[in-house]
mmCIF file of C-alpha atoms in Angstrom:
data_model
loop_
_atom_site.group_PDB
_atom_site.id
_atom_site.type_symbol
_atom_site.label_atom_id
_atom_site.label_comp_id
_atom_site.label_asym_id
_atom_site.label_seq_id
_atom_site.Cartn_x
_atom_site.Cartn_y
_atom_site.Cartn_z
ATOM 1 C CA MET A 1 176.013 -43.251 -256.352
ATOM 2 C CA ALA A 2 177.139 -44.426 -252.819
ATOM 3 C CA LEU A 3 175.933 -42.365 -250.028
ATOM 4 C CA ASN A 4 178.448 -40.658 -247.756
ATOM 5 C CA ALA A 5 178.180 -41.088 -243.891
ATOM 6 C CA GLN A 6 176.195 -37.854 -243.822
ATOM 7 C CA SER A 7 173.702 -38.933 -246.163
ATOM 8 C CA SER A 8 173.278 -42.423 -244.609
ATOM 9 C CA ALA A 9 172.625 -40.960 -241.254
ATOM 10 C CA TRP A 10 170.094 -38.573 -242.758
ATOM 11 C CA LEU A 11 168.311 -41.579 -244.650
ATOM 12 C CA ARG A 12 168.140 -43.585 -241.379
ATOM 13 C CA SER A 13 166.572 -40.424 -239.537
ATOM 14 C CA TRP A 14 164.241 -39.987 -242.536
ATOM 15 C CA ARG A 15 162.902 -43.714 -241.999
ATOM 16 C CA THR A 16 162.551 -43.421 -238.133
ATOM 17 C CA GLN A 17 160.676 -40.205 -238.513
ATOM 18 C CA TRP A 18 158.533 -41.054 -241.680
ATOM 19 C CA GLY A 19 155.504 -42.425 -239.402
ATOM 20 C CA TRP A 20 155.571 -38.824 -237.503
ATOM 21 C CA LEU A 21 155.496 -37.069 -240.768
ATOM 22 C CA ARG A 22 152.747 -39.273 -242.376
ATOM 23 C CA HIS A 23 150.800 -38.650 -239.144
ATOM 24 C CA HIS A 24 151.018 -34.901 -239.797
ATOM 25 C CA GLN A 25 150.721 -34.826 -243.445
ATOM 26 C CA GLN A 26 146.829 -34.175 -243.262
ATOM 27 C CA GLN A 27 147.435 -31.063 -240.971
ATOM 28 C CA LEU A 28 149.520 -29.296 -243.753
ATOM 29 C CA GLN A 29 147.510 -26.818 -245.398
ATOM 30 C CA LEU A 30 148.798 -26.325 -248.823
ATOM 31 C CA THR A 31 148.031 -22.650 -249.732
ATOM 32 C CA PRO A 32 148.906 -21.756 -253.641
ATOM 33 C CA LEU A 33 150.899 -18.764 -254.003
ATOM 34 C CA ALA A 34 149.264 -16.234 -256.818
ATOM 35 C CA SER A 35 151.735 -17.182 -259.713
ATOM 36 C CA PRO A 36 151.776 -20.815 -260.876
ATOM 37 C CA GLU A 37 155.062 -22.954 -261.244
ATOM 38 C CA ARG A 38 155.828 -24.744 -264.424
ATOM 39 C CA SER A 39 156.680 -28.373 -264.205
ATOM 40 C CA CYS A 40 159.396 -30.419 -266.065
ATOM 41 C CA LEU A 41 156.800 -31.825 -267.782
ATOM 42 C CA GLY A 42 155.654 -28.381 -269.230
ATOM 43 C CA ASP A 43 152.208 -28.209 -267.553
ATOM 44 C CA THR A 44 151.521 -25.658 -264.912
ATOM 45 C CA ARG A 45 150.246 -26.309 -261.426
ATOM 46 C CA PRO A 46 150.102 -24.151 -258.296
ATOM 47 C CA ARG A 47 153.095 -24.194 -256.176
ATOM 48 C CA PRO A 48 152.335 -24.831 -252.598
ATOM 49 C CA ILE A 49 154.148 -22.444 -249.544
ATOM 50 C CA VAL A 50 154.632 -25.747 -247.845
ATOM 51 C CA ASP A 51 155.354 -28.856 -249.929
ATOM 52 C CA MET A 52 156.812 -32.471 -249.189
ATOM 53 C CA SER A 53 160.265 -31.385 -250.791
ATOM 54 C CA TYR A 54 160.652 -29.149 -247.633
ATOM 55 C CA SER A 55 159.922 -31.950 -245.357
ATOM 56 C CA ARG A 56 163.150 -32.636 -244.063
ATOM 57 C CA HIS A 57 163.294 -29.243 -242.421
ATOM 58 C CA PHE A 58 160.590 -30.553 -240.127
ATOM 59 C CA LEU A 59 162.267 -33.674 -238.733
ATOM 60 C CA ASP A 60 164.619 -34.331 -235.864
ATOM 61 C CA PHE A 61 168.105 -35.105 -237.576
ATOM 62 C CA LYS A 62 169.806 -36.506 -234.359
ATOM 63 C CA GLY A 63 168.024 -39.656 -233.655
ATOM 64 C CA SER A 64 165.614 -38.152 -231.177
ATOM 65 C CA SER A 65 162.094 -39.242 -231.836
ATOM 66 C CA ILE A 66 159.228 -36.955 -232.185
ATOM 67 C CA PRO A 67 155.823 -38.567 -230.991
ATOM 68 C CA THR A 68 152.592 -38.022 -232.613
ATOM 69 C CA SER A 69 150.825 -36.998 -229.425
ATOM 70 C CA MET A 70 151.661 -35.118 -226.392
ATOM 71 C CA LYS A 71 150.408 -33.766 -223.186
ATOM 72 C CA LYS A 72 149.403 -30.266 -222.463
ATOM 73 C CA LEU A 73 147.178 -27.928 -220.230
ATOM 74 C CA VAL A 74 144.096 -26.333 -221.715
ATOM 75 C CA ALA A 75 141.580 -23.821 -219.923
ATOM 76 C CA THR A 76 138.421 -25.649 -220.525
ATOM 77 C CA LYS A 77 136.162 -23.118 -218.431
ATOM 78 C CA LEU A 78 136.986 -19.532 -217.143
ATOM 79 C CA SER A 79 137.813 -19.336 -213.496
ATOM 80 C CA PRO A 80 140.279 -17.649 -211.178
ATOM 81 C CA ASN A 81 140.625 -21.216 -209.721
ATOM 82 C CA PHE A 82 143.310 -22.829 -211.525
ATOM 83 C CA ARG A 83 142.736 -26.381 -210.882
ATOM 84 C CA GLU A 84 138.667 -25.894 -211.727
ATOM 85 C CA ALA A 85 139.604 -23.774 -214.910
ATOM 86 C CA VAL A 86 142.425 -26.028 -216.547
ATOM 87 C CA THR A 87 142.614 -29.698 -217.586
ATOM 88 C CA LEU A 88 145.614 -31.947 -218.415
ATOM 89 C CA GLN A 89 144.931 -33.083 -221.847
ATOM 90 C CA ARG A 90 147.123 -36.327 -222.547
ATOM 91 C CA ASP A 91 146.592 -36.922 -226.290
ATOM 92 C CA ALA A 92 146.849 -33.822 -228.048
ATOM 93 C CA PRO A 93 148.749 -34.059 -231.414
ATOM 94 C CA VAL A 94 152.286 -32.551 -231.558
ATOM 95 C CA PRO A 95 152.092 -29.559 -233.860
ATOM 96 C CA LEU A 96 153.941 -29.342 -237.121
ATOM 97 C CA PRO A 97 155.824 -26.280 -237.652
ATOM 98 C CA GLY A 98 154.996 -24.006 -240.265
ATOM 99 C CA ASP A 99 157.582 -22.191 -242.804
ATOM 100 C CA GLY A 100 158.577 -19.705 -240.200
ATOM 101 C CA ASP A 101 158.156 -21.675 -237.078
ATOM 102 C CA LEU A 102 160.302 -23.672 -234.437
ATOM 103 C CA LEU A 103 159.009 -26.675 -232.698
ATOM 104 C CA VAL A 104 160.336 -26.697 -229.351
ATOM 105 C CA ARG A 105 160.670 -29.684 -226.909
ATOM 106 C CA ASN A 106 160.027 -27.876 -223.785
ATOM 107 C CA ARG A 107 162.414 -28.791 -220.904
ATOM 108 C CA PHE A 108 161.443 -26.484 -218.017
ATOM 109 C CA VAL A 109 158.169 -24.023 -218.017
ATOM 110 C CA GLY A 110 158.042 -21.219 -215.621
ATOM 111 C CA ILE A 111 154.915 -20.329 -213.223
ATOM 112 C CA ASN A 112 153.437 -16.887 -212.851
ATOM 113 C CA ALA A 113 151.183 -15.438 -210.831
ATOM 114 C CA SER A 114 149.233 -14.203 -213.509
ATOM 115 C CA ASP A 115 148.612 -17.902 -214.840
ATOM 116 C CA ILE A 116 145.204 -17.782 -213.233
ATOM 117 C CA ASN A 117 144.567 -14.381 -214.526
ATOM 118 C CA TYR A 118 144.825 -15.924 -218.074
ATOM 119 C CA SER A 119 142.840 -19.126 -217.272
ATOM 120 C CA ALA A 120 140.083 -16.691 -215.696
ATOM 121 C CA GLY A 121 139.842 -14.844 -219.179
ATOM 122 C CA ARG A 122 141.078 -11.510 -217.704
ATOM 123 C CA TYR A 123 143.395 -10.578 -220.626
ATOM 124 C CA ASP A 124 141.595 -11.162 -223.404
ATOM 125 C CA THR A 125 137.896 -11.276 -222.965
ATOM 126 C CA SER A 126 137.244 -12.227 -226.555
ATOM 127 C CA VAL A 127 138.970 -15.621 -226.169
ATOM 128 C CA LYS A 128 136.855 -18.453 -225.133
ATOM 129 C CA PRO A 129 137.619 -21.667 -223.784
ATOM 130 C CA PRO A 130 139.147 -24.259 -224.653
ATOM 131 C CA PHE A 131 142.664 -22.432 -224.899
ATOM 132 C CA ASP A 132 146.211 -23.237 -224.158
ATOM 133 C CA VAL A 133 147.990 -21.956 -221.209
ATOM 134 C CA GLY A 134 151.535 -21.075 -219.658
ATOM 135 C CA PHE A 135 153.460 -18.194 -220.849
ATOM 136 C CA GLU A 136 157.014 -19.257 -221.012
ATOM 137 C CA GLY A 137 159.389 -21.978 -221.707
ATOM 138 C CA ILE A 138 162.928 -23.119 -222.403
ATOM 139 C CA GLY A 139 163.908 -26.277 -224.483
ATOM 140 C CA GLU A 140 165.516 -27.451 -227.788
ATOM 141 C CA VAL A 141 164.431 -27.046 -231.439
ATOM 142 C CA VAL A 142 163.520 -30.616 -232.674
ATOM 143 C CA ALA A 143 161.968 -29.429 -236.009
ATOM 144 C CA LEU A 144 161.598 -26.208 -237.800
ATOM 145 C CA GLY A 145 160.109 -24.645 -240.991
ATOM 146 C CA LEU A 146 162.222 -23.847 -244.101
ATOM 147 C CA SER A 147 162.528 -20.061 -243.545
ATOM 148 C CA ALA A 148 163.319 -20.680 -239.844
ATOM 149 C CA SER A 149 166.248 -22.824 -240.753
ATOM 150 C CA ALA A 150 167.905 -19.714 -241.948
ATOM 151 C CA ARG A 151 168.503 -18.661 -238.398
ATOM 152 C CA TYR A 152 168.027 -21.800 -236.245
ATOM 153 C CA THR A 153 169.103 -25.334 -236.256
ATOM 154 C CA VAL A 154 167.835 -28.584 -234.786
ATOM 155 C CA GLY A 155 169.221 -29.176 -231.517
ATOM 156 C CA GLN A 156 169.616 -25.309 -230.536
ATOM 157 C CA THR A 157 168.442 -24.231 -227.323
ATOM 158 C CA VAL A 158 165.934 -21.378 -227.153
ATOM 159 C CA ALA A 159 163.634 -19.641 -224.593
ATOM 160 C CA TYR A 160 160.367 -17.865 -225.626
ATOM 161 C CA MET A 161 157.511 -16.118 -224.154
ATOM 162 C CA ARG A 162 154.129 -17.190 -225.692
ATOM 163 C CA PRO A 163 150.914 -18.673 -224.659
ATOM 164 C CA GLY A 164 150.596 -22.415 -224.717
ATOM 165 C CA ALA A 165 154.003 -23.027 -223.034
ATOM 166 C CA PHE A 166 152.171 -25.630 -220.549
ATOM 167 C CA ALA A 167 152.805 -28.348 -223.129
ATOM 168 C CA GLU A 168 155.566 -30.961 -223.912
ATOM 169 C CA TYR A 169 155.745 -29.304 -227.308
ATOM 170 C CA THR A 170 155.190 -25.862 -228.499
ATOM 171 C CA ILE A 171 155.327 -24.174 -231.769
ATOM 172 C CA VAL A 172 157.204 -20.829 -231.495
ATOM 173 C CA PRO A 173 157.785 -18.419 -234.441
ATOM 174 C CA ALA A 174 161.532 -18.087 -235.067
ATOM 175 C CA LYS A 175 161.179 -14.211 -234.689
ATOM 176 C CA GLU A 176 159.726 -14.476 -231.311
ATOM 177 C CA ALA A 177 162.581 -17.171 -230.188
ATOM 178 C CA ILE A 178 165.564 -16.049 -227.864
ATOM 179 C CA PRO A 179 168.595 -18.033 -228.231
ATOM 180 C CA VAL A 180 170.081 -19.185 -224.952
ATOM 181 C CA PRO A 181 173.469 -20.608 -223.857
ATOM 182 C CA SER A 182 172.055 -23.932 -222.757
ATOM 183 C CA VAL A 183 169.051 -25.508 -221.328
ATOM 184 C CA LYS A 184 169.232 -24.074 -217.651
ATOM 185 C CA PRO A 185 166.182 -23.316 -215.736
ATOM 186 C CA GLU A 186 168.120 -20.051 -214.579
ATOM 187 C CA PHE A 187 167.775 -18.686 -217.838
ATOM 188 C CA LEU A 188 164.184 -19.432 -217.894
ATOM 189 C CA ALA A 189 163.811 -17.239 -214.638
ATOM 190 C CA LEU A 190 165.152 -14.447 -216.531
ATOM 191 C CA LEU A 191 162.172 -14.485 -219.201
ATOM 192 C CA VAL A 192 159.058 -12.986 -217.808
ATOM 193 C CA SER A 193 160.440 -12.414 -214.204
ATOM 194 C CA GLY A 194 163.836 -10.879 -215.176
ATOM 195 C CA THR A 195 162.877 -8.695 -218.078
ATOM 196 C CA THR A 196 159.781 -7.264 -216.237
ATOM 197 C CA ALA A 197 162.389 -6.179 -213.486
ATOM 198 C CA TYR A 198 164.810 -4.880 -215.818
ATOM 199 C CA ILE A 199 162.374 -3.006 -218.342
ATOM 200 C CA SER A 200 160.133 -1.405 -215.790
ATOM 201 C CA LEU A 201 162.990 -0.181 -213.519
ATOM 202 C CA LYS A 202 165.006 0.947 -216.698
ATOM 203 C CA GLU A 203 161.977 2.717 -218.327
ATOM 204 C CA LEU A 204 160.041 4.019 -215.115
ATOM 205 C CA GLY A 205 161.994 3.671 -212.011
ATOM 206 C CA GLN A 206 164.617 6.438 -212.854
ATOM 207 C CA LEU A 207 167.177 4.828 -210.665
ATOM 208 C CA SER A 208 170.282 6.552 -209.559
ATOM 209 C CA GLU A 209 172.940 6.641 -206.852
ATOM 210 C CA GLY A 210 171.602 7.089 -203.083
ATOM 211 C CA LYS A 211 167.832 6.671 -204.060
ATOM 212 C CA THR A 212 165.751 4.656 -201.846
ATOM 213 C CA VAL A 213 163.714 1.455 -203.553
ATOM 214 C CA LEU A 214 161.166 -0.616 -201.686
ATOM 215 C CA VAL A 215 160.615 -4.119 -203.495
ATOM 216 C CA THR A 216 157.392 -5.920 -202.066
ATOM 217 C CA ALA A 217 157.583 -9.608 -202.573
ATOM 218 C CA ALA A 218 161.169 -9.109 -202.877
ATOM 219 C CA ALA A 219 162.010 -12.842 -202.671
ATOM 220 C CA GLY A 220 159.639 -13.762 -205.316
ATOM 221 C CA GLY A 221 160.512 -14.589 -208.964
ATOM 222 C CA THR A 222 160.700 -11.141 -210.064
ATOM 223 C CA GLY A 223 161.422 -9.181 -206.998
ATOM 224 C CA GLN A 224 164.752 -10.929 -206.686
ATOM 225 C CA PHE A 225 165.729 -9.318 -209.937
ATOM 226 C CA ALA A 226 164.381 -5.733 -208.766
ATOM 227 C CA VAL A 227 166.570 -6.038 -205.715
ATOM 228 C CA GLN A 228 169.911 -6.997 -207.661
ATOM 229 C CA LEU A 229 169.164 -4.241 -210.504
ATOM 230 C CA ALA A 230 168.395 -1.533 -207.992
ATOM 231 C CA LYS A 231 171.646 -2.482 -206.048
ATOM 232 C CA LYS A 232 173.672 -2.480 -209.300
ATOM 233 C CA ALA A 233 172.228 1.196 -209.758
ATOM 234 C CA LYS A 234 173.787 1.897 -206.192
ATOM 235 C CA CYS A 235 170.493 2.506 -204.362
ATOM 236 C CA HIS A 236 169.394 1.366 -201.033
ATOM 237 C CA VAL A 237 167.179 -1.380 -201.252
ATOM 238 C CA ILE A 238 164.177 -2.371 -198.782
ATOM 239 C CA GLY A 239 162.487 -5.846 -199.556
ATOM 240 C CA THR A 240 159.398 -7.020 -198.040
ATOM 241 C CA CYS A 241 159.147 -10.947 -197.556
ATOM 242 C CA SER A 242 157.208 -13.577 -195.353
ATOM 243 C CA SER A 243 159.871 -15.421 -193.436
ATOM 244 C CA ASP A 244 163.160 -15.229 -191.857
ATOM 245 C CA GLU A 245 164.478 -17.735 -194.357
ATOM 246 C CA LYS A 246 163.379 -15.297 -197.031
ATOM 247 C CA SER A 247 164.971 -12.191 -195.056
ATOM 248 C CA SER A 248 168.442 -14.242 -195.223
ATOM 249 C CA PHE A 249 168.099 -14.755 -198.941
ATOM 250 C CA LEU A 250 167.459 -11.267 -199.557
ATOM 251 C CA LYS A 251 170.378 -10.202 -197.683
ATOM 252 C CA SER A 252 172.405 -12.616 -199.540
ATOM 253 C CA ILE A 253 171.551 -10.975 -202.876
ATOM 254 C CA GLY A 254 172.559 -7.471 -201.477
ATOM 255 C CA CYS A 255 169.053 -6.317 -199.922
ATOM 256 C CA ASP A 256 170.126 -3.562 -197.091
ATOM 257 C CA HIS A 257 166.902 -3.859 -195.141
ATOM 258 C CA PRO A 258 164.704 -6.984 -195.570
ATOM 259 C CA ILE A 259 161.341 -6.681 -193.554
ATOM 260 C CA ASN A 260 159.452 -9.714 -192.717
ATOM 261 C CA TYR A 261 155.846 -8.513 -192.957
ATOM 262 C CA ARG A 262 154.611 -11.400 -190.774
ATOM 263 C CA THR A 263 156.636 -10.421 -187.664
ATOM 264 C CA GLU A 264 157.144 -6.741 -188.359
ATOM 265 C CA ASN A 265 154.744 -3.840 -189.109
ATOM 266 C CA VAL A 266 156.048 -2.780 -192.256
ATOM 267 C CA ALA A 267 154.233 0.757 -192.283
ATOM 268 C CA ALA A 268 155.847 1.289 -188.756
ATOM 269 C CA VAL A 269 159.392 0.174 -189.816
ATOM 270 C CA LEU A 270 159.377 2.594 -192.982
ATOM 271 C CA LYS A 271 157.999 5.630 -190.994
ATOM 272 C CA LYS A 272 160.669 5.151 -188.283
ATOM 273 C CA ASP A 273 163.343 4.322 -190.514
ATOM 274 C CA TYR A 274 162.595 6.347 -193.455
ATOM 275 C CA PRO A 275 160.791 9.629 -192.397
ATOM 276 C CA LYS A 276 161.378 11.223 -195.657
ATOM 277 C CA GLY A 277 159.998 8.072 -197.523
ATOM 278 C CA VAL A 278 161.004 5.992 -200.256
ATOM 279 C CA ASP A 279 161.817 7.235 -203.733
ATOM 280 C CA VAL A 280 160.709 4.119 -205.823
ATOM 281 C CA VAL A 281 158.335 1.416 -204.964
ATOM 282 C CA TYR A 282 158.372 -1.723 -207.232
ATOM 283 C CA GLU A 283 154.864 -3.234 -206.183
ATOM 284 C CA SER A 284 153.288 -6.571 -206.822
ATOM 285 C CA VAL A 285 151.226 -7.154 -203.855
ATOM 286 C CA GLY A 286 148.341 -4.975 -204.163
ATOM 287 C CA GLY A 287 145.525 -4.378 -201.411
ATOM 288 C CA LYS A 288 146.680 -3.311 -198.032
ATOM 289 C CA MET A 289 150.396 -3.387 -199.409
ATOM 290 C CA PHE A 290 149.522 -0.852 -202.076
ATOM 291 C CA ASP A 291 147.936 1.476 -199.565
ATOM 292 C CA MET A 292 151.189 1.121 -197.577
ATOM 293 C CA ALA A 293 153.350 2.025 -200.343
ATOM 294 C CA VAL A 294 151.320 5.033 -201.315
ATOM 295 C CA ASN A 295 151.761 6.361 -197.830
ATOM 296 C CA SER A 296 155.345 5.777 -197.822
ATOM 297 C CA LEU A 297 156.249 7.689 -200.780
ATOM 298 C CA SER A 298 158.748 10.594 -200.829
ATOM 299 C CA ILE A 299 158.422 13.979 -202.637
ATOM 300 C CA LYS A 300 158.435 13.140 -206.089
ATOM 301 C CA GLY A 301 158.237 9.368 -205.200
ATOM 302 C CA ARG A 302 157.275 6.835 -208.013
ATOM 303 C CA LEU A 303 155.384 3.838 -207.537
ATOM 304 C CA ILE A 304 155.540 1.104 -210.162
ATOM 305 C CA VAL A 305 152.775 -1.326 -210.218
ATOM 306 C CA ILE A 306 153.757 -4.580 -211.942
ATOM 307 C CA GLY A 307 150.939 -6.812 -210.411
ATOM 308 C CA PHE A 308 148.605 -7.048 -207.358
ATOM 309 C CA ILE A 309 148.942 -10.977 -206.306
ATOM 310 C CA SER A 310 146.635 -10.624 -203.407
ATOM 311 C CA GLY A 311 143.473 -10.184 -205.516
ATOM 312 C CA TYR A 312 144.088 -12.562 -208.196
ATOM 313 C CA GLN A 313 142.213 -15.522 -206.654
ATOM 314 C CA THR A 314 139.030 -13.348 -205.974
ATOM 315 C CA ARG A 315 136.144 -13.187 -208.160
ATOM 316 C CA THR A 316 137.144 -9.606 -209.487
ATOM 317 C CA GLY A 317 140.687 -10.228 -209.334
ATOM 318 C CA ILE A 318 141.866 -7.426 -207.344
ATOM 319 C CA GLN A 319 141.650 -6.373 -203.503
ATOM 320 C CA PRO A 320 140.098 -3.249 -202.506
ATOM 321 C CA VAL A 321 142.317 -0.161 -201.861
ATOM 322 C CA HIS A 322 141.739 3.249 -200.182
ATOM 323 C CA ALA A 323 141.701 5.255 -203.350
ATOM 324 C CA GLU A 324 139.426 7.930 -202.324
ATOM 325 C CA MET A 325 142.190 10.078 -200.908
ATOM 326 C CA LEU A 326 144.620 8.956 -203.765
ATOM 327 C CA PRO A 327 144.641 12.129 -205.671
ATOM 328 C CA ALA A 328 145.255 14.456 -202.743
ATOM 329 C CA LYS A 329 148.153 12.249 -201.767
ATOM 330 C CA LEU A 330 149.901 12.218 -205.032
ATOM 331 C CA LEU A 331 149.408 15.675 -205.483
ATOM 332 C CA THR A 332 150.731 16.874 -201.982
ATOM 333 C CA LYS A 333 153.811 14.934 -202.670
ATOM 334 C CA SER A 334 154.077 15.444 -206.556
ATOM 335 C CA ALA A 335 154.394 11.653 -206.478
ATOM 336 C CA SER A 336 153.258 9.421 -209.255
ATOM 337 C CA ILE A 337 151.941 5.938 -209.825
ATOM 338 C CA GLN A 338 152.491 3.842 -213.260
ATOM 339 C CA GLY A 339 151.548 0.614 -214.328
ATOM 340 C CA PHE A 340 153.647 -1.903 -216.287
ATOM 341 C CA PHE A 341 152.514 -4.581 -218.281
ATOM 342 C CA LEU A 342 155.523 -6.656 -220.064
ATOM 343 C CA ASN A 343 152.906 -7.368 -223.131
ATOM 344 C CA HIS A 344 153.439 -3.484 -224.013
ATOM 345 C CA TYR A 345 157.277 -3.753 -223.976
ATOM 346 C CA PHE A 346 157.817 -6.875 -226.173
ATOM 347 C CA SER A 347 159.945 -4.825 -228.438
ATOM 348 C CA GLU A 348 162.420 -4.466 -225.705
ATOM 349 C CA CYS A 349 162.533 -8.118 -224.398
ATOM 350 C CA GLN A 350 165.258 -9.433 -226.432
ATOM 351 C CA MET A 351 167.706 -6.597 -225.755
ATOM 352 C CA ALA A 352 166.762 -7.034 -221.766
ATOM 353 C CA MET A 353 166.931 -10.936 -222.076
ATOM 354 C CA LYS A 354 170.510 -10.634 -223.880
ATOM 355 C CA HIS A 355 171.693 -8.238 -221.007
ATOM 356 C CA LEU A 356 170.391 -10.394 -218.363
ATOM 357 C CA VAL A 357 171.834 -13.650 -219.686
ATOM 358 C CA GLU A 358 175.526 -11.985 -219.772
ATOM 359 C CA MET A 359 175.086 -10.990 -216.339
ATOM 360 C CA CYS A 360 173.768 -14.532 -215.265
ATOM 361 C CA GLU A 361 176.855 -15.889 -217.277
ATOM 362 C CA ASN A 362 179.258 -13.644 -215.587
ATOM 363 C CA ARG A 363 178.059 -14.273 -211.957
ATOM 364 C CA GLU A 364 176.757 -10.664 -211.583
ATOM 365 C CA LEU A 365 173.257 -11.599 -211.275
ATOM 366 C CA VAL A 366 171.766 -14.357 -208.848
ATOM 367 C CA CYS A 367 169.015 -16.398 -210.518
ATOM 368 C CA GLU A 368 167.296 -18.291 -207.952
ATOM 369 C CA VAL A 369 164.990 -20.988 -208.967
ATOM 370 C CA ASP A 370 162.608 -22.974 -206.921
ATOM 371 C CA LEU A 371 162.061 -26.459 -208.453
ATOM 372 C CA GLY A 372 159.939 -27.461 -205.243
ATOM 373 C CA ASN A 373 162.469 -29.624 -203.780
ATOM 374 C CA MET A 374 160.922 -28.306 -200.325
ATOM 375 C CA ALA A 375 157.506 -28.450 -201.431
ATOM 376 C CA PRO A 376 155.070 -30.985 -199.616
ATOM 377 C CA GLU A 377 154.601 -32.926 -202.873
ATOM 378 C CA GLY A 378 158.046 -32.772 -203.836
ATOM 379 C CA LYS A 379 159.926 -31.443 -206.888
ATOM 380 C CA PHE A 380 157.823 -30.117 -209.385
ATOM 381 C CA THR A 381 158.383 -32.645 -212.321
ATOM 382 C CA GLY A 382 155.726 -33.113 -215.416
ATOM 383 C CA LEU A 383 152.958 -31.060 -216.420
ATOM 384 C CA GLU A 384 150.767 -32.799 -213.630
ATOM 385 C CA SER A 385 152.563 -30.892 -211.035
ATOM 386 C CA VAL A 386 151.803 -27.305 -212.626
ATOM 387 C CA PHE A 387 148.676 -27.447 -210.441
ATOM 388 C CA ASN A 388 150.669 -28.103 -207.203
ATOM 389 C CA ALA A 389 153.302 -25.250 -208.160
ATOM 390 C CA ILE A 390 150.816 -22.611 -208.606
ATOM 391 C CA ASP A 391 149.150 -23.747 -205.174
ATOM 392 C CA TYR A 392 152.773 -23.365 -203.682
ATOM 393 C CA MET A 393 153.206 -19.796 -205.020
ATOM 394 C CA TYR A 394 149.895 -18.586 -203.663
ATOM 395 C CA MET A 395 150.843 -20.051 -200.199
ATOM 396 C CA GLY A 396 154.032 -17.868 -200.453
ATOM 397 C CA LYS A 397 156.278 -20.690 -200.054
ATOM 398 C CA ASN A 398 158.570 -20.050 -203.079
ATOM 399 C CA HIS A 399 162.112 -18.741 -202.911
ATOM 400 C CA GLY A 400 162.756 -17.192 -206.307
ATOM 401 C CA LYS A 401 161.349 -18.227 -209.715
ATOM 402 C CA ILE A 402 159.005 -21.509 -209.227
ATOM 403 C CA VAL A 403 160.090 -23.713 -212.262
ATOM 404 C CA VAL A 404 158.653 -27.085 -213.596
ATOM 405 C CA GLU A 405 160.956 -29.595 -215.101
ATOM 406 C CA LEU A 406 159.178 -31.702 -217.819
ATOM 407 C CA PRO A 407 161.468 -34.805 -218.579
ATOM 408 C CA HIS A 408 161.201 -36.757 -221.678
ATOM 409 C CA SER A 409 161.211 -40.380 -221.897
ATOM 410 C CA VAL A 410 162.448 -40.576 -225.671
ATOM 411 C CA ASN A 411 166.064 -41.506 -226.297
ATOM 412 C CA SER A 412 167.466 -38.321 -227.145
ATOM 413 C CA LYS A 413 170.778 -37.341 -228.486
ATOM 414 C CA LEU A 414 169.899 -33.326 -228.049
#
């Protein structure tokens, strides 16, 4: 029987991918189901969950070759010094997706302040090196399992939040993937940073028209979204930052009162201009900034702690604060402090991401991305530059979300 054009194209793709598949055949762990399957010859044999008849679902149909090895970043020791903790592995095997998985070719990966907390082993003390690092990525689906193919197709763009993102290819369970319109770094900025701001302010902020909101590190990856979302709630927004250029950026996204903490005394400015205090503080710096934020709360004020970056590079991970008077300060103002850790709100991330993407597409939300064009070493390109990107963040140089681009040398039609 003659092959039609589509079948011929599939056969050519099969031949080009056979080497990749053979390389991974030994990685397939064929687990028998409880009930056997009768063959056409009449005998019975265990039916594997994953068998070679499903192999077409593990291939890239569009002529984009999948290599057998890749680069990825691996934590080989525990340390808050990212360069000391993490090693670039150049010959890691490209993983094979399971039945419900996607294999994503990463095009952009996001840098987060907490990357060094993860490499220091602070989030899960039971995990021992070596382990993969990186929290978020965006790219194309280049292979997928049979069950996953019910919802996704090769070539589709997805974003995800999952450990192991600092790699050229990452396995993502289909149920955790978030479809996005295209491979734009702006959509990546919405993942950890955007959803943290969206969910924390929605769940804990109790924002309403006329409230005063203070955002620390306001020109950073998540601060930029906190500023804009608070303005959309018709609040008066104050933002701290470290330069006049960042002050200008904050004004451009609606911040009513940027404060450059390098040239101004933040506590004095707040006491003078906001004598009744601020209603909500979105705090990510810690140390002295946290103390200042507590002292600046209004009656019934709320302080949301989403991080404390000032201490992450220390041995303990935190900077000391003046906590001995904290109960009295909260009591006398009927004020509150509440922490927010995105891992505890994963069930709301897809909903939040959908809304944020819509706002971004409709130009209702600015997604400022910093690809390192102004960094001393130049644009952040390739996994090798993740180290420079993290240093850049901790020097306070970034405007918006820091993103690293992962170019691929393969001839791709995706």
